[in-house]
């Protein structure tokens, strides 16, 4: 059951707006091309294994996941997500997310990755996307 008190709702809305603002700021980032413009989709990434953590807020808690990605030619060739849920409901959603994330991202360019809902889990996606942004920064050549 989702709490209906206005302070919890305001906190959730505030967290969602802050996350959205961060995504919009990142959307403006890119690398300079030969003509002097920017192109976020043309980043060059070093092959290898990268790890990062991401967090996300639920109505009851803040949860964290660890993401490991294997990159080959800028394409995700393997992904592993490990959760550390603090609540039983978070555990269920993280398990669903972990069970479905490989189908969503393996074989895709790192620059294409931004998940919103995986196997019915939408909040876990926020932590995953946060970790992917860190992995992009770490892998950038």
C-alpha positions as a Markdown table, in Angstrom:
| # | Residue | x | y | z |
|---|---|---|---|---|
| 1 | Unk | 0.0 | 0.0 | 0.0 |
| 2 | Unk | 1.3 | 3.4 | -0.9 |
| 3 | Unk | 1.2 | 6.0 | 1.8 |
| 4 | Unk | -1.2 | 8.9 | 1.1 |
| 5 | Unk | 0.2 | 11.5 | 3.5 |
| 6 | Unk | 1.3 | 14.6 | 1.7 |
| 7 | Unk | 4.9 | 14.8 | 3.2 |
| 8 | Unk | 5.7 | 11.3 | 1.8 |
| 9 | Unk | 4.2 | 12.2 | -1.5 |
| 10 | Unk | 6.1 | 15.5 | -1.6 |
| 11 | Unk | 9.4 | 13.7 | -0.8 |
| 12 | Unk | 8.8 | 11.2 | -3.6 |
| 13 | Unk | 7.9 | 14.0 | -6.1 |
| 14 | Unk | 11.0 | 16.0 | -5.0 |
| 15 | Unk | 13.3 | 13.0 | -5.5 |
| 16 | Unk | 11.7 | 12.3 | -8.9 |
| 17 | Unk | 12.2 | 15.9 | -10.0 |
| 18 | Unk | 15.8 | 15.9 | -8.8 |
| 19 | Unk | 16.5 | 12.7 | -10.8 |
| 20 | Unk | 14.9 | 14.2 | -13.9 |
| 21 | Unk | 17.0 | 17.3 | -13.5 |
| 22 | Unk | 20.1 | 15.2 | -13.4 |
| 23 | Unk | 19.2 | 13.4 | -16.5 |
| 24 | Unk | 18.5 | 16.6 | -18.3 |
| 25 | Unk | 21.9 | 18.1 | -17.3 |
| 26 | Unk | 23.6 | 14.9 | -18.5 |
| 27 | Unk | 21.7 | 15.0 | -21.7 |
| 28 | Unk | 23.5 | 18.3 | -22.5 |
| 29 | Unk | 26.9 | 16.7 | -22.1 |
| 30 | Unk | 28.9 | 15.3 | -25.0 |
| 31 | Unk | 32.2 | 15.2 | -26.8 |
| 32 | Unk | 33.4 | 17.7 | -29.3 |
| 33 | Unk | 33.4 | 16.5 | -32.9 |
| 34 | Unk | 35.7 | 17.7 | -35.7 |
| 35 | Unk | 33.4 | 20.5 | -36.7 |
| 36 | Unk | 33.4 | 21.8 | -33.1 |
| 37 | Unk | 29.9 | 20.5 | -32.2 |
| 38 | Unk | 29.0 | 17.9 | -29.6 |
| 39 | Unk | 27.9 | 14.4 | -30.1 |
| 40 | Unk | 27.1 | 12.3 | -27.0 |
| 41 | Unk | 26.4 | 9.2 | -29.1 |
| 42 | Unk | 29.8 | 9.2 | -30.6 |
| 43 | Unk | 31.8 | 8.5 | -27.4 |
| 44 | Unk | 34.6 | 6.0 | -27.6 |
| 45 | Unk | 34.8 | 3.4 | -24.8 |
| 46 | Unk | 37.7 | 1.1 | -23.8 |
| 47 | Unk | 36.9 | -2.6 | -23.8 |
| 48 | Unk | 36.8 | -4.2 | -20.4 |
| 49 | Unk | 34.8 | -4.9 | -17.3 |
| 50 | Unk | 33.4 | -1.9 | -15.4 |
| 51 | Unk | 31.6 | -1.8 | -12.0 |
| 52 | Unk | 29.5 | 0.9 | -10.4 |
| 53 | Unk | 26.8 | 1.3 | -7.8 |
| 54 | Unk | 23.5 | 3.2 | -8.1 |
| 55 | Unk | 20.8 | 4.1 | -5.7 |
| 56 | Unk | 17.1 | 4.9 | -5.9 |
| 57 | Unk | 14.4 | 5.9 | -3.5 |
| 58 | Unk | 11.3 | 3.8 | -2.8 |
| 59 | Unk | 8.4 | 5.0 | -0.6 |
| 60 | Unk | 9.9 | 3.2 | 2.4 |
| 61 | Unk | 13.7 | 3.3 | 1.9 |
| 62 | Unk | 16.7 | 4.1 | -0.3 |
| 63 | Unk | 18.0 | 1.1 | -2.1 |
| 64 | Unk | 21.4 | 0.3 | -3.7 |
| 65 | Unk | 22.4 | -2.0 | -6.6 |
| 66 | Unk | 25.8 | -2.9 | -7.9 |
| 67 | Unk | 26.2 | -3.1 | -11.7 |
| 68 | Unk | 29.0 | -4.9 | -13.6 |
| 69 | Unk | 29.2 | -4.5 | -17.4 |
| 70 | Unk | 31.5 | -6.1 | -19.9 |
| 71 | Unk | 32.1 | -3.8 | -22.9 |
| 72 | Unk | 33.3 | -4.9 | -26.3 |
| 73 | Unk | 33.6 | -2.2 | -29.0 |
| 74 | Unk | 31.3 | 0.0 | -27.0 |
| 75 | Unk | 28.6 | -2.7 | -26.9 |
| 76 | Unk | 27.4 | -4.4 | -23.7 |
| 77 | Unk | 28.4 | -8.1 | -24.0 |
| 78 | Unk | 27.4 | -9.1 | -20.5 |
| 79 | Unk | 25.7 | -7.5 | -17.5 |
| 80 | Unk | 25.4 | -8.5 | -13.9 |
| 81 | Unk | 23.3 | -6.7 | -11.2 |
| 82 | Unk | 23.5 | -7.5 | -7.5 |
| 83 | Unk | 21.0 | -6.0 | -5.1 |
| 84 | Unk | 21.2 | -5.4 | -1.4 |
| 85 | Unk | 17.5 | -4.8 | -0.6 |
| 86 | Unk | 16.5 | -3.5 | 2.8 |
| 87 | Unk | 12.8 | -4.3 | 2.5 |
| 88 | Unk | 11.0 | -7.4 | 1.3 |
| 89 | Unk | 9.1 | -5.5 | -1.4 |
| 90 | Unk | 12.4 | -4.1 | -2.7 |
| 91 | Unk | 13.8 | -7.6 | -2.8 |
| 92 | Unk | 10.9 | -8.8 | -5.0 |
| 93 | Unk | 11.3 | -5.9 | -7.4 |
| 94 | Unk | 15.1 | -6.2 | -7.5 |
| 95 | Unk | 14.8 | -9.9 | -8.3 |
| 96 | Unk | 12.5 | -9.2 | -11.2 |
| 97 | Unk | 14.8 | -6.5 | -12.5 |
| 98 | Unk | 17.8 | -8.7 | -12.2 |
| 99 | Unk | 16.0 | -11.5 | -14.0 |
| 100 | Unk | 15.1 | -9.3 | -17.0 |
| 101 | Unk | 17.9 | -6.7 | -17.4 |
| 102 | Unk | 20.2 | -8.9 | -19.6 |
| 103 | Unk | 17.5 | -9.1 | -22.3 |
| 104 | Unk | 17.1 | -5.3 | -22.3 |
| 105 | Unk | 20.8 | -4.3 | -22.6 |
| 106 | Unk | 23.1 | -7.1 | -23.8 |
| 107 | Unk | 24.0 | -6.4 | -27.5 |
| 108 | Unk | 23.2 | -2.7 | -27.3 |
| 109 | Unk | 25.6 | 0.2 | -27.5 |
| 110 | Unk | 26.4 | 1.7 | -24.1 |
| 111 | Unk | 25.2 | 5.1 | -25.4 |
| 112 | Unk | 21.8 | 3.6 | -26.1 |
| 113 | Unk | 21.2 | 2.3 | -22.6 |
| 114 | Unk | 18.5 | 4.0 | -20.5 |
| 115 | Unk | 16.0 | 1.7 | -19.0 |
| 116 | Unk | 12.7 | 2.7 | -17.5 |
| 117 | Unk | 10.8 | -0.4 | -16.5 |
| 118 | Unk | 12.2 | -4.0 | -16.5 |
| 119 | Unk | 10.0 | -7.0 | -15.7 |
| 120 | Unk | 7.6 | -4.7 | -13.9 |
| 121 | Unk | 10.3 | -3.0 | -11.8 |
| 122 | Unk | 10.5 | 0.8 | -12.5 |
| 123 | Unk | 12.3 | 2.2 | -9.5 |
| 124 | Unk | 15.3 | -0.1 | -9.7 |
| 125 | Unk | 15.9 | 1.3 | -13.2 |
| 126 | Unk | 16.9 | 4.6 | -11.6 |
| 127 | Unk | 19.7 | 3.0 | -9.7 |
| 128 | Unk | 20.8 | 1.1 | -12.8 |
| 129 | Unk | 20.8 | 4.2 | -15.0 |
| 130 | Unk | 22.9 | 6.0 | -12.4 |
| 131 | Unk | 25.4 | 3.2 | -12.4 |
| 132 | Unk | 25.5 | 3.2 | -16.2 |
| 133 | Unk | 26.3 | 6.9 | -16.2 |
| 134 | Unk | 29.3 | 6.2 | -13.9 |
| 135 | Unk | 30.4 | 3.3 | -16.1 |
| 136 | Unk | 30.2 | 5.5 | -19.2 |
| 137 | Unk | 32.5 | 8.0 | -17.5 |
| 138 | Unk | 34.9 | 5.3 | -16.4 |
| 139 | Unk | 35.1 | 3.6 | -19.8 |
| 140 | Unk | 35.4 | 6.8 | -21.9 |
| 141 | Unk | 38.7 | 7.0 | -23.8 |
